[in-house]
PDB file of C-alpha atoms in Angstrom:
ATOM      1  CA  MET A 128      62.295 160.718 -14.514  1.00 44.00           C
ATOM      2  CA  TYR A 129      58.821 160.887 -14.509  1.00 46.00           C
ATOM      3  CA  GLU A 130      58.138 162.870 -17.833  1.00 54.00           C
ATOM      4  CA  ASN A 131      57.138 159.922 -19.912  1.00 54.00           C
ATOM      5  CA  HIS A 132      55.013 158.436 -17.226  1.00 59.00           C
ATOM      6  CA  PRO A 133      51.408 159.306 -18.883  1.00 63.00           C
ATOM      7  CA  ASP A 134      52.813 157.892 -22.278  1.00 66.00           C
ATOM      8  CA  ASP A 135      54.469 154.788 -21.643  1.00 72.00           C
ATOM      9  CA  PHE A 136      51.007 154.086 -18.867  1.00 70.00           C
ATOM     10  CA  VAL A 137      48.737 154.861 -22.375  1.00 66.00           C
ATOM     11  CA  LYS A 138      50.753 152.321 -24.602  1.00 70.00           C
ATOM     12  CA  ARG A 139      51.032 149.742 -21.854  1.00 72.00           C
ATOM     13  CA  PHE A 140      47.037 149.459 -20.673  1.00 67.00           C
ATOM     14  CA  SER A 141      45.888 149.661 -24.706  1.00 66.00           C
ATOM     15  CA  ARG A 142      48.225 146.828 -24.990  1.00 68.00           C
ATOM     16  CA  LEU A 143      45.009 145.225 -22.946  1.00 67.00           C
ATOM     17  CA  GLU A 144      42.508 145.769 -24.584  1.00 65.00           C
ATOM     18  CA  GLY A 145      41.277 143.296 -26.859  1.00 64.00           C
ATOM     19  CA  ASN A 146      42.359 141.014 -24.109  1.00 68.00           C
ATOM     20  CA  LYS A 147      38.856 138.922 -22.160  1.00 72.00           C
ATOM     21  CA  ALA A 148      41.426 138.494 -19.665  1.00 71.00           C
ATOM     22  CA  PHE A 149      42.196 141.943 -18.093  1.00 71.00           C
ATOM     23  CA  SER A 150      38.751 143.260 -19.497  1.00 80.00           C
ATOM     24  CA  GLU A 151      35.450 143.798 -17.278  1.00 86.00           C
ATOM     25  CA  VAL A 152      32.916 144.610 -20.067  1.00 90.00           C
ATOM     26  CA  THR A 153      32.294 142.742 -23.621  1.00 90.00           C
ATOM     27  CA  PHE A 154      30.524 144.170 -25.878  1.00 90.00           C
ATOM     28  CA  LEU A 155      28.179 141.694 -28.544  1.00 90.00           C
ATOM     29  CA  LEU A 156      27.971 143.096 -32.180  1.00 88.00           C
ATOM     30  CA  GLY A 157      25.593 141.642 -34.244  1.00 79.00           C
ATOM     31  CA  ASN A 158      21.516 140.109 -35.206  1.00 74.00           C
ATOM     32  CA  GLU A 159      20.978 136.700 -33.284  1.00 72.00           C
ATOM     33  CA  GLY A 160      21.457 133.906 -36.262  1.00 72.00           C
ATOM     34  CA  GLU A 161      24.553 135.949 -37.505  1.00 75.00           C
ATOM     35  CA  GLU A 162      28.132 135.470 -36.910  1.00 77.00           C
ATOM     36  CA  SER A 163      28.912 138.240 -34.019  1.00 80.00           C
ATOM     37  CA  GLU A 164      31.656 139.817 -33.034  1.00 86.00           C
ATOM     38  CA  GLU A 165      33.078 140.457 -29.476  1.00 86.00           C
ATOM     39  CA  HIS A 166      34.493 143.139 -27.867  1.00 84.00           C
ATOM     40  CA  PRO A 167      36.224 143.542 -24.112  1.00 86.00           C
ATOM     41  CA  LEU A 168      37.169 146.730 -22.989  1.00 86.00           C
ATOM     42  CA  HIS A 169      37.213 148.027 -20.062  1.00 84.00           C
ATOM     43  CA  ARG A 170      34.689 150.526 -17.600  1.00 88.00           C
ATOM     44  CA  CYS A 171      37.083 152.038 -15.734  1.00 84.00           C
ATOM     45  CA  ILE A 172      38.991 153.304 -19.283  1.00 81.00           C
ATOM     46  CA  LEU A 173      35.733 153.956 -20.979  1.00 85.00           C
ATOM     47  CA  SER A 174      33.804 155.758 -18.107  1.00 87.00           C
ATOM     48  CA  ALA A 175      37.164 157.909 -17.841  1.00 83.00           C
ATOM     49  CA  ARG A 176      36.801 158.479 -21.259  1.00 81.00           C
ATOM     50  CA  SER A 177      33.055 159.542 -22.129  1.00 84.00           C
ATOM     51  CA  SER A 178      30.188 160.441 -19.743  1.00 88.00           C
ATOM     52  CA  HIS A 179      27.810 158.480 -21.771  1.00 87.00           C
ATOM     53  CA  PHE A 180      29.575 155.565 -20.673  1.00 88.00           C
ATOM     54  CA  LYS A 181      30.267 156.608 -16.884  1.00 92.00           C
ATOM     55  CA  SER A 182      26.310 157.487 -16.929  1.00 92.00           C
ATOM     56  CA  MET A 183      25.639 153.448 -18.643  1.00 90.00           C
ATOM     57  CA  PHE A 184      28.176 151.655 -16.127  1.00 92.00           C
ATOM     58  CA  SER A 185      27.039 153.873 -12.542  1.00 91.00           C
ATOM     59  CA  LEU A 186      23.688 154.942 -13.024  1.00 92.00           C
ATOM     60  CA  GLY A 187      22.053 151.782 -11.753  1.00 88.00           C
ATOM     61  CA  LEU A 188      21.397 151.082 -15.539  1.00 88.00           C
ATOM     62  CA  ARG A 189      21.268 146.341 -16.562  1.00 90.00           C
ATOM     63  CA  GLU A 190      24.870 147.164 -17.831  1.00 89.00           C
ATOM     64  CA  ALA A 191      26.508 148.819 -14.768  1.00 90.00           C
ATOM     65  CA  GLU A 192      25.992 144.974 -13.923  1.00 91.00           C
ATOM     66  CA  GLU A 193      26.547 142.881 -17.045  1.00 92.00           C
ATOM     67  CA  LYS A 194      29.468 141.199 -18.144  1.00 92.00           C
ATOM     68  CA  ILE A 195      28.544 140.883 -21.757  1.00 92.00           C
ATOM     69  CA  ILE A 196      26.462 144.130 -23.048  1.00 92.00           C
ATOM     70  CA  THR A 197      24.541 142.752 -26.691  1.00 90.00           C
ATOM     71  CA  LEU A 198      23.911 145.566 -29.104  1.00 88.00           C
ATOM     72  CA  HIS A 199      22.070 143.569 -31.821  1.00 85.00           C
ATOM     73  CA  GLU A 200      21.821 146.047 -35.148  1.00 82.00           C
ATOM     74  CA  LEU A 201      24.656 148.364 -34.864  1.00 82.00           C
ATOM     75  CA  PRO A 202      27.312 147.346 -37.366  1.00 81.00           C
ATOM     76  CA  PRO A 203      30.730 147.165 -36.620  1.00 80.00           C
ATOM     77  CA  ALA A 204      31.870 150.469 -38.826  1.00 81.00           C
ATOM     78  CA  ILE A 205      29.728 152.890 -36.585  1.00 85.00           C
ATOM     79  CA  PHE A 206      30.972 151.081 -32.819  1.00 84.00           C
ATOM     80  CA  ALA A 207      34.791 151.845 -34.141  1.00 82.00           C
ATOM     81  CA  LYS A 208      33.815 155.258 -34.461  1.00 84.00           C
ATOM     82  CA  VAL A 209      32.276 155.564 -31.325  1.00 82.00           C
ATOM     83  CA  MET A 210      35.059 154.663 -29.454  1.00 81.00           C
ATOM     84  CA  ALA A 211      37.506 156.204 -31.586  1.00 80.00           C
ATOM     85  CA  LYS A 212      35.949 159.291 -30.768  1.00 79.00           C
ATOM     86  CA  SER A 213      35.723 158.051 -27.067  1.00 74.00           C
ATOM     87  CA  LEU A 214      38.853 157.062 -26.456  1.00 72.00           C
ATOM     88  CA  PRO A 215      40.563 158.673 -28.804  1.00 67.00           C
ATOM     89  CA  ASN A 216      44.127 158.562 -26.730  1.00 60.00           C
ATOM     90  CA  LEU A 217      44.309 154.604 -26.834  1.00 55.00           C
ATOM     91  CA  GLN A 218      45.240 152.769 -30.272  1.00 53.00           C
ATOM     92  CA  ILE A 219      43.202 149.693 -30.276  1.00 53.00           C
ATOM     93  CA  SER A 220      44.444 147.708 -33.275  1.00 50.00           C
ATOM     94  CA  TYR A 221      41.404 145.420 -32.780  1.00 51.00           C
ATOM     95  CA  LEU A 222      39.227 147.629 -33.800  1.00 53.00           C
ATOM     96  CA  SER A 223      38.461 148.497 -37.457  1.00 46.00           C
ATOM     97  CA  PHE A 224      38.499 152.626 -38.244  1.00 40.00           C
TER      98      PHE A 224
END
């Protein structure tokens, strides 16, 4: 009965990625004065999959409280690679890998 539960959970949860209504944090990429990209994500999933994000969100850093984390001068392609490495089993369709 529960054999497919993990796969089903991953599929269902991955559908929520990129949806601002269900995300706790948004990464804003781009330089000031230029068009920026917003990437809404889940702190719990990032923290579970990456010790870097777990530290960022749990050690009293300002990112733990901010709803928008701005990453100036980070190309979207690099951000996508970081997300692919941190979340290898989730399909984040709105990011270009």
